[in-house]
Amino acid sequence: MRLLLLCFFVFPFLQLSAQTQGTYQPPTREALQQQQKQLQEEIDNLNAALNSIRKNKKQSITEVAILQRKLAVRERLIHKINQEIQRLNDDIYDKQLEINRLKRQLDTLKQNYAKSIVFAYKNRSSYEYLNFLFSARDFNDALKRMAFLKSYRQYREAEAQTILKTSELRQQAIADMNNAKLQQTKVLEEQSTQLKVLEQDKKEKDQVVNQLKNKEKDYLAQLRKTERQRKVLNEAIKAAIRREIAEAERKERERLAKAKADAAKRSGGAVANTPSLKNNTPANNNAPKANDEPITGVVSTDRNENRTYSVFETTPEGREMSINFENNRGRLPWPVSGGAVVGQFGTNIVPGTKLKETNDGIFISTKIGAPVRCVADGEVISVMDLGDFQGVLVQHGKYFTVYNKLSDVSVSRGQSVKAGTLIGHAAADFDGAGKIEFRVMNGSNKFVNPETWLKSR
């Protein structure tokens, strides 16, 4: 009977003891805080670019673009702050649940421990101990009873330790919850500050837009000049790629002719007519067209059914360079250190005006004379003199990158370059601020958003 009573007190304790083995791990907010830091750095860079333009007292449509970009980034920052607040709310809620659970567990442990103490007190005499041993059926049973009594003493000691540990865990959970509440207060204050600044940014943007409306004709003239520069650059890029397509086709024809000749020699037959690459590559039928129509030159081969190959991938080196460029999408380094995007890809419209600007790449603010570096391994296929600026076109297999608005160039046509190779230095734009243009062309020779290829800062 006493053995059954001991089991009644001991085994509930063992079950509760097992439940206290795990430790509470609060969720981390490091990723959210890192994203907030990056967004704040971008806002700081945009403010620096804005101050640079205003310092030169040469207003441009870029000023509105920067303010619009800053509004978007600040809204993203506020969104991340809201996410952190929600995470803290969840954290506080989870900690409160943990505190309540530990309290209930602690109460149960104390009750069971009190019962075991009372039972031990009632059976404290040596007579009860010996009676329990001598009532064994045989010697082996007596040994088991001795082992059980020894284990029971150990269980009582463990009970006390478990109660102490559970109490410490509860106190730690309370401290963690209080700390989370303090952090929540700080984050709420930061949210309030950012919301106020956001309203100020909106008013600032509205003021600049109103100024643009009053001088809309002047800014239209600036945009027409920018559009002319864009078309000149596009024509230079098309001409360079058309030249490279023709050269790649010539080399491929020579390779195919040599392969046929070698095959004929091995078979002892006559050399067949050299195959026409025109039947395999539509590059000649899709030469660069006028205005902004894409440059084509894509062919399909049987090397990989899931991949479309271009004329620039007829060699293992060309295919490897293309694949390496593709695999680094979203991880390419920025062409300049620091700075921020002050001109986004695509068509950008100033609200409430007729002012709009089409960008085939992105414009990145930087210091005048800042080094501009290549973003991936490739080959320089053109160095373009664009009058006010210089530009460089680099080939990466079937992909191309463009570096425009350079004051000088440090590479030459035909030069092999690596990621990080110095291309040139940033020039001052017509508004007096340091700025470069960066473009990416895909395998179909269409301009795509470079921000999707560059790594997050």
Short mmCIF file of C-alpha atoms in Angstrom, two decimals:
data_model
loop_
_atom_site.label_atom_id
_atom_site.label_comp_id
_atom_site.label_asym_id
_atom_site.label_seq_id
_atom_site.Cartn_x
_atom_site.Cartn_y
_atom_site.Cartn_z
CA MET A 1 0.00 0.00 0.00
CA ARG A 2 2.77 2.38 0.93
CA LEU A 3 4.50 1.53 -2.36
CA LEU A 4 1.39 2.57 -4.27
CA LEU A 5 1.23 5.82 -2.32
CA LEU A 6 4.86 6.56 -3.11
CA CYS A 7 4.18 6.01 -6.81
CA PHE A 8 1.18 8.33 -6.57
CA PHE A 9 3.40 11.17 -5.29
CA VAL A 10 6.48 10.49 -7.40
CA PHE A 11 5.17 9.91 -10.92
CA PRO A 12 3.16 13.15 -11.25
CA PHE A 13 6.34 14.95 -10.23
CA LEU A 14 8.32 13.11 -12.92
CA GLN A 15 5.82 14.15 -15.59
CA LEU A 16 5.94 17.83 -14.55
CA SER A 17 9.72 17.71 -14.28
CA ALA A 18 9.97 16.55 -17.89
CA GLN A 19 7.80 19.48 -19.00
CA THR A 20 10.24 22.01 -17.51
CA GLN A 21 13.28 20.77 -19.42
CA GLY A 22 12.82 23.11 -22.45
CA THR A 23 13.81 26.78 -22.19
CA TYR A 24 11.78 29.64 -23.61
CA GLN A 25 13.32 31.18 -26.75
CA PRO A 26 11.90 34.61 -27.63
CA PRO A 27 11.63 35.36 -31.38
CA THR A 28 14.40 37.53 -32.85
CA ARG A 29 13.83 40.88 -34.58
CA GLU A 30 17.34 41.25 -36.01
CA ALA A 31 16.19 40.90 -39.63
CA LEU A 32 13.58 43.64 -39.28
CA GLN A 33 16.03 45.96 -37.54
CA GLN A 34 18.66 45.35 -40.24
CA GLN A 35 16.12 46.21 -42.95
CA GLN A 36 15.19 49.39 -41.10
CA LYS A 37 18.87 50.33 -40.90
CA GLN A 38 19.30 49.83 -44.66
CA LEU A 39 16.22 51.93 -45.42
CA GLN A 40 17.42 54.72 -43.13
CA GLU A 41 20.81 54.68 -44.88
CA GLU A 42 19.04 55.03 -48.24
CA ILE A 43 17.06 57.99 -46.90
CA ASP A 44 20.31 59.59 -45.70
CA ASN A 45 21.85 59.09 -49.17
CA LEU A 46 18.77 60.62 -50.82
CA ASN A 47 18.98 63.63 -48.50
CA ALA A 48 22.65 64.02 -49.43
CA ALA A 49 21.77 63.94 -53.14
CA LEU A 50 18.98 66.46 -52.58
CA ASN A 51 21.32 68.81 -50.71
CA SER A 52 23.89 68.50 -53.50
CA ILE A 53 21.34 69.63 -56.10
CA ARG A 54 20.07 72.50 -53.97
CA LYS A 55 23.60 73.59 -53.16
CA ASN A 56 24.21 74.20 -56.88
CA LYS A 57 20.89 76.08 -57.12
CA LYS A 58 20.04 74.29 -60.36
CA GLN A 59 16.58 72.85 -59.96
CA SER A 60 15.71 69.84 -62.07
CA ILE A 61 13.08 67.17 -62.35
CA THR A 62 15.52 64.96 -60.45
CA GLU A 63 14.64 66.88 -57.30
CA VAL A 64 11.05 65.65 -57.52
CA ALA A 65 12.25 62.13 -58.34
CA ILE A 66 14.41 62.14 -55.20
CA LEU A 67 11.54 63.39 -53.05
CA GLN A 68 9.18 60.76 -54.48
CA ARG A 69 11.76 58.06 -53.90
CA LYS A 70 12.33 59.30 -50.34
CA LEU A 71 8.58 59.19 -49.65
CA ALA A 72 8.41 55.60 -50.91
CA VAL A 73 11.43 54.54 -48.85
CA ARG A 74 10.11 56.23 -45.71
CA GLU A 75 6.75 54.51 -46.13
CA ARG A 76 8.61 51.20 -46.40
CA LEU A 77 10.54 52.13 -43.26
CA ILE A 78 7.29 52.86 -41.40
CA HIS A 79 5.91 49.54 -42.64
CA LYS A 80 8.94 47.74 -41.20
CA ILE A 81 8.48 49.62 -37.91
CA ASN A 82 4.84 48.51 -37.85
CA GLN A 83 5.99 44.94 -38.42
CA GLU A 84 8.38 45.25 -35.50
CA ILE A 85 5.58 46.60 -33.30
CA GLN A 86 3.40 43.65 -34.27
CA ARG A 87 6.30 41.29 -33.53
CA LEU A 88 6.73 42.90 -30.10
CA ASN A 89 3.00 42.61 -29.41
CA ASP A 90 3.15 38.92 -30.30
CA ASP A 91 6.28 38.55 -28.19
CA ILE A 92 4.61 40.15 -25.16
CA TYR A 93 1.51 38.00 -25.61
CA ASP A 94 3.58 34.80 -25.87
CA LYS A 95 5.59 35.76 -22.80
CA GLN A 96 2.42 36.39 -20.80
CA LEU A 97 1.15 32.93 -21.78
CA GLU A 98 4.49 31.45 -20.73
CA ILE A 99 4.36 33.25 -17.38
CA ASN A 100 0.84 31.93 -16.72
CA ARG A 101 1.87 28.40 -17.69
CA LEU A 102 4.92 28.47 -15.44
CA LYS A 103 2.81 29.79 -12.54
CA ARG A 104 0.33 26.93 -12.89
CA GLN A 105 3.19 24.45 -13.15
CA LEU A 106 4.92 25.95 -10.13
CA ASP A 107 1.72 25.72 -8.06
CA THR A 108 1.29 22.03 -8.99
CA LEU A 109 4.94 21.25 -8.17
CA LYS A 110 4.64 22.91 -4.77
CA GLN A 111 1.47 20.99 -3.97
CA ASN A 112 3.03 17.65 -4.91
CA TYR A 113 6.20 18.46 -3.02
CA ALA A 114 4.16 19.36 0.08
CA LYS A 115 2.33 16.02 -0.14
CA SER A 116 5.58 14.11 -0.44
CA ILE A 117 7.00 15.93 2.60
CA VAL A 118 3.90 15.11 4.65
CA PHE A 119 4.08 11.47 3.58
CA ALA A 120 7.77 11.26 4.45
CA TYR A 121 7.09 12.81 7.86
CA LYS A 122 4.41 10.27 8.65
CA ASN A 123 6.72 7.41 7.70
CA ARG A 124 9.91 8.79 9.21
CA SER A 125 10.54 6.07 11.85
CA SER A 126 13.16 3.36 11.23
CA TYR A 127 10.52 0.76 12.13
CA GLU A 128 8.44 1.67 9.06
CA TYR A 129 11.57 1.58 6.91
CA LEU A 130 12.61 -1.89 8.17
CA ASN A 131 9.06 -3.18 8.01
CA PHE A 132 8.90 -2.16 4.33
CA LEU A 133 12.15 -4.05 3.63
CA PHE A 134 11.42 -7.21 5.65
CA SER A 135 7.97 -7.57 4.10
CA ALA A 136 9.67 -8.40 0.80
CA ARG A 137 8.93 -11.78 -0.74
CA ASP A 138 12.63 -12.62 -1.24
CA PHE A 139 16.10 -11.11 -1.28
CA ASN A 140 15.80 -9.75 -4.79
CA ASP A 141 12.54 -8.05 -3.90
CA ALA A 142 14.23 -6.49 -0.86
CA LEU A 143 17.03 -5.11 -3.08
CA LYS A 144 14.46 -3.57 -5.39
CA ARG A 145 12.70 -1.96 -2.42
CA MET A 146 15.99 -0.49 -1.20
CA ALA A 147 16.69 0.92 -4.67
CA PHE A 148 13.19 2.37 -4.78
CA LEU A 149 13.59 4.13 -1.42
CA LYS A 150 16.92 5.55 -2.55
CA SER A 151 15.32 6.79 -5.77
CA TYR A 152 12.50 8.35 -3.81
CA ARG A 153 14.95 10.42 -1.77
CA GLN A 154 16.57 11.55 -5.01
CA TYR A 155 13.15 12.45 -6.42
CA ARG A 156 12.44 14.65 -3.43
CA GLU A 157 15.74 16.47 -3.93
CA ALA A 158 14.96 16.83 -7.63
CA GLU A 159 11.51 18.19 -6.72
CA ALA A 160 13.08 21.04 -4.81
CA GLN A 161 15.49 21.78 -7.68
CA THR A 162 12.66 21.74 -10.22
CA ILE A 163 10.61 24.15 -8.14
CA LEU A 164 13.61 26.47 -7.92
CA LYS A 165 14.30 26.19 -11.66
CA THR A 166 10.65 26.80 -12.59
CA SER A 167 10.58 29.85 -10.34
CA GLU A 168 13.72 31.20 -12.04
CA LEU A 169 12.24 30.60 -15.48
CA ARG A 170 9.10 32.50 -14.49
CA GLN A 171 11.13 35.42 -13.18
CA GLN A 172 13.18 35.46 -16.39
CA ALA A 173 9.99 35.42 -18.49
CA ILE A 174 8.65 38.37 -16.49
CA ALA A 175 11.92 40.26 -17.02
CA ASP A 176 11.85 39.48 -20.78
CA MET A 177 8.26 40.69 -21.03
CA ASN A 178 9.09 43.93 -19.23
CA ASN A 179 12.06 44.44 -21.54
CA ALA A 180 9.85 43.83 -24.57
CA LYS A 181 7.41 46.45 -23.27
CA LEU A 182 10.24 48.98 -22.94
CA GLN A 183 11.36 48.25 -26.50
CA GLN A 184 7.76 48.53 -27.65
CA THR A 185 7.58 52.02 -26.13
CA LYS A 186 10.76 53.08 -27.97
CA VAL A 187 9.56 51.66 -31.28
CA LEU A 188 6.19 53.40 -30.90
CA GLU A 189 8.03 56.68 -30.34
CA GLU A 190 10.11 56.04 -33.47
CA GLN A 191 6.92 55.27 -35.41
CA SER A 192 5.40 58.57 -34.27
CA THR A 193 8.55 60.47 -35.30
CA GLN A 194 8.68 58.85 -38.74
CA LEU A 195 5.01 59.58 -39.37
CA LYS A 196 5.60 63.26 -38.60
CA VAL A 197 8.63 63.36 -40.90
CA LEU A 198 6.58 61.63 -43.61
CA GLU A 199 4.04 64.44 -43.47
CA GLN A 200 6.86 66.98 -43.76
CA ASP A 201 8.28 65.11 -46.76
CA LYS A 202 4.87 65.18 -48.46
CA LYS A 203 4.58 68.95 -47.95
CA GLU A 204 8.12 69.44 -49.26
CA LYS A 205 7.35 67.40 -52.38
CA ASP A 206 4.14 69.38 -53.00
CA GLN A 207 6.07 72.65 -52.77
CA VAL A 208 8.66 71.48 -55.32
CA VAL A 209 5.92 70.23 -57.66
CA ASN A 210 4.22 73.63 -57.50
CA GLN A 211 7.53 75.29 -58.40
CA LEU A 212 7.88 72.92 -61.34
CA LYS A 213 4.41 73.85 -62.57
CA ASN A 214 5.41 77.53 -62.66
CA LYS A 215 8.50 76.71 -64.74
CA GLU A 216 7.16 73.75 -66.66
CA LYS A 217 8.45 75.02 -70.03
CA ASP A 218 12.01 75.25 -68.71
CA TYR A 219 11.86 71.70 -67.40
CA LEU A 220 10.35 70.44 -70.65
CA ALA A 221 13.45 71.76 -72.38
CA GLN A 222 15.63 69.84 -69.89
CA LEU A 223 13.65 66.67 -70.55
CA ARG A 224 13.98 67.07 -74.32
CA LYS A 225 17.74 67.35 -73.90
CA THR A 226 17.79 64.26 -71.69
CA GLU A 227 15.68 62.37 -74.25
CA ARG A 228 18.09 63.30 -77.05
CA GLN A 229 21.00 62.00 -74.96
CA ARG A 230 19.06 58.80 -74.31
CA LYS A 231 18.46 58.20 -78.02
CA VAL A 232 22.09 58.88 -78.90
CA LEU A 233 23.18 56.34 -76.29
CA ASN A 234 20.65 53.76 -77.50
CA GLU A 235 21.83 54.08 -81.10
CA ALA A 236 25.45 53.67 -80.00
CA ILE A 237 24.54 50.56 -78.00
CA LYS A 238 22.59 49.07 -80.92
CA ALA A 239 25.45 49.69 -83.33
CA ALA A 240 27.94 48.04 -80.98
CA ILE A 241 25.74 44.98 -80.42
CA ARG A 242 24.98 44.70 -84.15
CA ARG A 243 28.73 44.63 -84.78
CA GLU A 244 29.25 41.95 -82.13
CA ILE A 245 26.41 39.83 -83.55
CA ALA A 246 27.98 39.96 -87.01
CA GLU A 247 31.39 39.02 -85.59
CA ALA A 248 29.93 36.15 -83.54
CA GLU A 249 28.11 34.81 -86.61
CA ARG A 250 31.28 35.00 -88.67
CA LYS A 251 33.21 33.02 -86.09
CA GLU A 252 30.42 30.47 -85.84
CA ARG A 253 30.38 30.00 -89.63
CA GLU A 254 34.13 29.44 -89.60
CA ARG A 255 33.79 26.95 -86.76
CA LEU A 256 31.04 25.02 -88.54
CA ALA A 257 33.00 25.02 -91.82
CA LYS A 258 36.10 23.72 -90.09
CA ALA A 259 34.07 21.06 -88.29
CA LYS A 260 32.56 19.91 -91.61
CA ALA A 261 35.96 19.86 -93.27
CA ASP A 262 37.45 17.82 -90.45
CA ALA A 263 34.52 15.41 -90.59
CA ALA A 264 34.93 15.04 -94.36
CA LYS A 265 38.63 14.30 -94.01
CA ARG A 266 37.94 11.63 -91.43
CA SER A 267 35.27 10.02 -93.62
CA GLY A 268 37.32 10.41 -96.83
CA GLY A 269 34.51 12.22 -98.65
CA ALA A 270 34.26 15.61 -100.27
CA VAL A 271 33.78 18.74 -98.22
CA ALA A 272 30.15 19.73 -98.20
CA ASN A 273 28.97 23.24 -98.73
CA THR A 274 29.45 25.45 -95.69
CA PRO A 275 26.15 25.69 -93.82
CA SER A 276 24.52 29.07 -93.55
CA LEU A 277 24.24 30.36 -90.01
CA LYS A 278 21.33 32.46 -91.22
CA ASN A 279 19.11 29.38 -91.10
CA ASN A 280 20.04 28.76 -87.47
CA THR A 281 20.26 32.26 -86.08
CA PRO A 282 17.67 34.92 -86.87
CA ALA A 283 20.14 37.67 -85.95
CA ASN A 284 20.48 38.89 -89.56
CA ASN A 285 16.71 39.01 -89.99
CA ASN A 286 16.29 40.91 -86.73
CA ALA A 287 18.95 43.56 -86.95
CA PRO A 288 18.64 46.59 -84.67
CA LYS A 289 15.75 48.79 -85.71
CA ALA A 290 15.13 52.47 -85.29
CA ASN A 291 14.07 54.26 -82.13
CA ASP A 292 13.65 52.03 -79.07
CA GLU A 293 12.76 48.68 -80.63
CA PRO A 294 14.76 45.84 -79.02
CA ILE A 295 17.85 44.39 -80.60
CA THR A 296 17.32 40.68 -81.22
CA GLY A 297 19.62 37.79 -82.00
CA VAL A 298 18.29 34.84 -80.04
CA VAL A 299 18.48 31.27 -81.29
CA SER A 300 17.22 27.96 -79.96
CA THR A 301 19.51 24.94 -79.86
CA ASP A 302 19.25 21.36 -78.68
CA ARG A 303 21.93 21.76 -76.00
CA ASN A 304 19.31 22.27 -73.32
CA GLU A 305 15.59 22.16 -74.03
CA ASN A 306 14.86 24.44 -71.07
CA ARG A 307 17.19 27.20 -72.16
CA THR A 308 17.18 29.69 -75.05
CA TYR A 309 20.65 30.30 -76.44
CA SER A 310 21.86 33.36 -78.32
CA VAL A 311 24.50 33.75 -80.96
CA PHE A 312 26.83 34.89 -78.16
CA GLU A 313 26.60 31.44 -76.54
CA THR A 314 27.97 29.29 -79.36
CA THR A 315 31.19 28.88 -77.34
CA PRO A 316 31.56 27.31 -73.88
CA GLU A 317 33.07 30.57 -72.63
CA GLY A 318 30.05 32.59 -73.75
CA ARG A 319 27.59 30.16 -72.18
CA GLU A 320 29.53 30.06 -68.92
CA MET A 321 29.64 33.86 -68.71
CA SER A 322 25.89 34.10 -69.34
CA ILE A 323 25.06 31.47 -66.75
CA ASN A 324 27.34 33.09 -64.17
CA PHE A 325 25.61 36.43 -64.75
CA GLU A 326 22.17 34.80 -64.42
CA ASN A 327 23.12 32.97 -61.24
CA ASN A 328 24.13 36.26 -59.61
CA ARG A 329 20.79 37.94 -60.17
CA GLY A 330 19.95 39.90 -57.03
CA ARG A 331 23.55 39.59 -55.82
CA LEU A 332 25.51 41.79 -58.23
CA PRO A 333 27.57 44.53 -56.54
CA TRP A 334 26.62 48.16 -57.08
CA PRO A 335 28.71 50.07 -59.64
CA VAL A 336 29.37 52.83 -57.08
CA SER A 337 29.80 52.70 -53.32
CA GLY A 338 27.19 54.59 -51.35
CA GLY A 339 24.68 56.73 -53.14
CA ALA A 340 20.99 56.08 -53.79
CA VAL A 341 18.68 55.56 -56.75
CA VAL A 342 17.45 59.03 -57.78
CA GLY A 343 15.96 57.99 -61.13
CA GLN A 344 13.98 54.79 -61.36
CA PHE A 345 13.63 52.42 -64.29
CA GLY A 346 10.72 52.99 -66.65
CA THR A 347 8.50 56.02 -67.20
CA ASN A 348 8.41 58.48 -64.32
CA ILE A 349 5.69 61.14 -64.24
CA VAL A 350 5.58 64.27 -62.10
CA PRO A 351 2.07 64.38 -60.57
CA GLY A 352 -0.08 67.28 -61.74
CA THR A 353 2.21 68.21 -64.65
CA LYS A 354 2.97 67.14 -68.21
CA LEU A 355 6.52 66.32 -67.18
CA LYS A 356 7.55 62.72 -67.65
CA GLU A 357 10.85 60.97 -68.17
CA THR A 358 11.64 57.51 -69.54
CA ASN A 359 14.67 55.74 -68.15
CA ASP A 360 16.16 52.59 -69.66
CA GLY A 361 18.15 52.05 -66.48
CA ILE A 362 18.54 53.67 -63.10
CA PHE A 363 20.34 56.85 -62.07
CA ILE A 364 22.45 56.56 -58.94
CA SER A 365 23.61 59.58 -56.96
CA THR A 366 27.26 59.65 -56.00
CA LYS A 367 30.14 62.07 -55.49
CA ILE A 368 31.58 63.80 -58.53
CA GLY A 369 34.67 61.84 -59.55
CA ALA A 370 33.61 58.73 -57.58
CA PRO A 371 35.01 55.47 -59.05
CA VAL A 372 32.58 53.43 -61.15
CA ARG A 373 33.29 49.68 -61.22
CA CYS A 374 32.16 46.73 -63.30
CA VAL A 375 29.51 44.55 -61.66
CA ALA A 376 30.48 41.19 -63.25
CA ASP A 377 33.12 39.45 -65.34
CA GLY A 378 32.89 40.32 -69.03
CA GLU A 379 34.42 42.08 -72.02
CA VAL A 380 34.29 45.75 -72.98
CA ILE A 381 32.78 45.93 -76.45
CA SER A 382 32.34 49.69 -76.76
CA VAL A 383 33.59 52.94 -75.26
CA MET A 384 31.15 55.66 -76.33
CA ASP A 385 31.79 59.39 -76.56
CA LEU A 386 28.39 60.99 -75.96
CA GLY A 387 29.45 64.62 -76.00
CA ASP A 388 28.85 65.80 -72.45
CA PHE A 389 29.61 62.35 -71.03
CA GLN A 390 31.21 59.04 -71.85
CA GLY A 391 29.70 55.57 -71.63
CA VAL A 392 30.96 51.99 -71.55
CA LEU A 393 29.19 48.84 -72.80
CA VAL A 394 30.30 45.54 -71.25
CA GLN A 395 29.24 42.12 -72.53
CA HIS A 396 28.56 39.19 -70.17
CA GLY A 397 27.75 36.35 -72.57
CA LYS A 398 24.28 37.22 -73.87
CA TYR A 399 23.84 39.95 -71.23
CA PHE A 400 25.11 43.53 -71.32
CA THR A 401 25.67 46.26 -68.74
CA VAL A 402 25.92 49.97 -69.52
CA TYR A 403 27.80 52.58 -67.48
CA ASN A 404 26.87 56.11 -68.56
CA LYS A 405 27.56 59.69 -67.44
CA LEU A 406 31.26 59.13 -66.90
CA SER A 407 33.78 61.99 -66.89
CA ASP A 408 36.57 59.64 -68.02
CA VAL A 409 37.04 55.98 -68.93
CA SER A 410 39.69 53.60 -67.58
CA VAL A 411 39.08 50.65 -69.96
CA SER A 412 39.30 50.08 -73.70
CA ARG A 413 37.37 48.09 -76.27
CA GLY A 414 38.21 44.38 -76.30
CA GLN A 415 39.51 44.44 -72.71
CA SER A 416 38.50 41.59 -70.42
CA VAL A 417 37.21 42.88 -67.09
CA LYS A 418 36.35 41.33 -63.75
CA ALA A 419 33.76 42.27 -61.18
CA GLY A 420 35.22 45.32 -59.43
CA THR A 421 37.36 46.48 -62.37
CA LEU A 422 37.50 50.29 -62.54
CA ILE A 423 35.41 51.47 -65.51
CA GLY A 424 35.78 55.22 -65.02
CA HIS A 425 34.66 58.09 -62.79
CA ALA A 426 31.30 59.76 -62.23
CA ALA A 427 30.64 63.08 -63.94
CA ALA A 428 28.57 66.05 -62.80
CA ASP A 429 25.11 66.11 -64.35
CA PHE A 430 23.57 69.30 -65.74
CA ASP A 431 22.00 70.00 -62.32
CA GLY A 432 25.48 70.03 -60.77
CA ALA A 433 25.10 66.79 -58.82
CA GLY A 434 27.21 63.65 -59.18
CA LYS A 435 25.23 60.93 -60.88
CA ILE A 436 25.73 57.87 -63.08
CA GLU A 437 23.37 55.83 -65.22
CA PHE A 438 23.46 52.04 -64.97
CA ARG A 439 21.60 49.69 -67.32
CA VAL A 440 21.16 45.95 -67.76
CA MET A 441 20.10 44.22 -70.99
CA ASN A 442 18.74 40.67 -70.90
CA GLY A 443 19.25 37.78 -73.33
CA SER A 444 16.71 39.29 -75.74
CA ASN A 445 18.62 42.59 -75.67
CA LYS A 446 15.82 44.39 -73.87
CA PHE A 447 16.49 46.81 -71.06
CA VAL A 448 15.35 45.47 -67.69
CA ASN A 449 15.17 46.96 -64.19
CA PRO A 450 18.75 46.88 -62.84
CA GLU A 451 17.54 47.03 -59.22
CA THR A 452 16.36 43.42 -59.51
CA TRP A 453 19.91 42.37 -60.39
CA LEU A 454 21.80 44.37 -57.77
CA LYS A 455 22.12 43.12 -54.23
CA SER A 456 20.24 44.79 -51.40
CA ARG A 457 22.27 47.34 -49.53
#
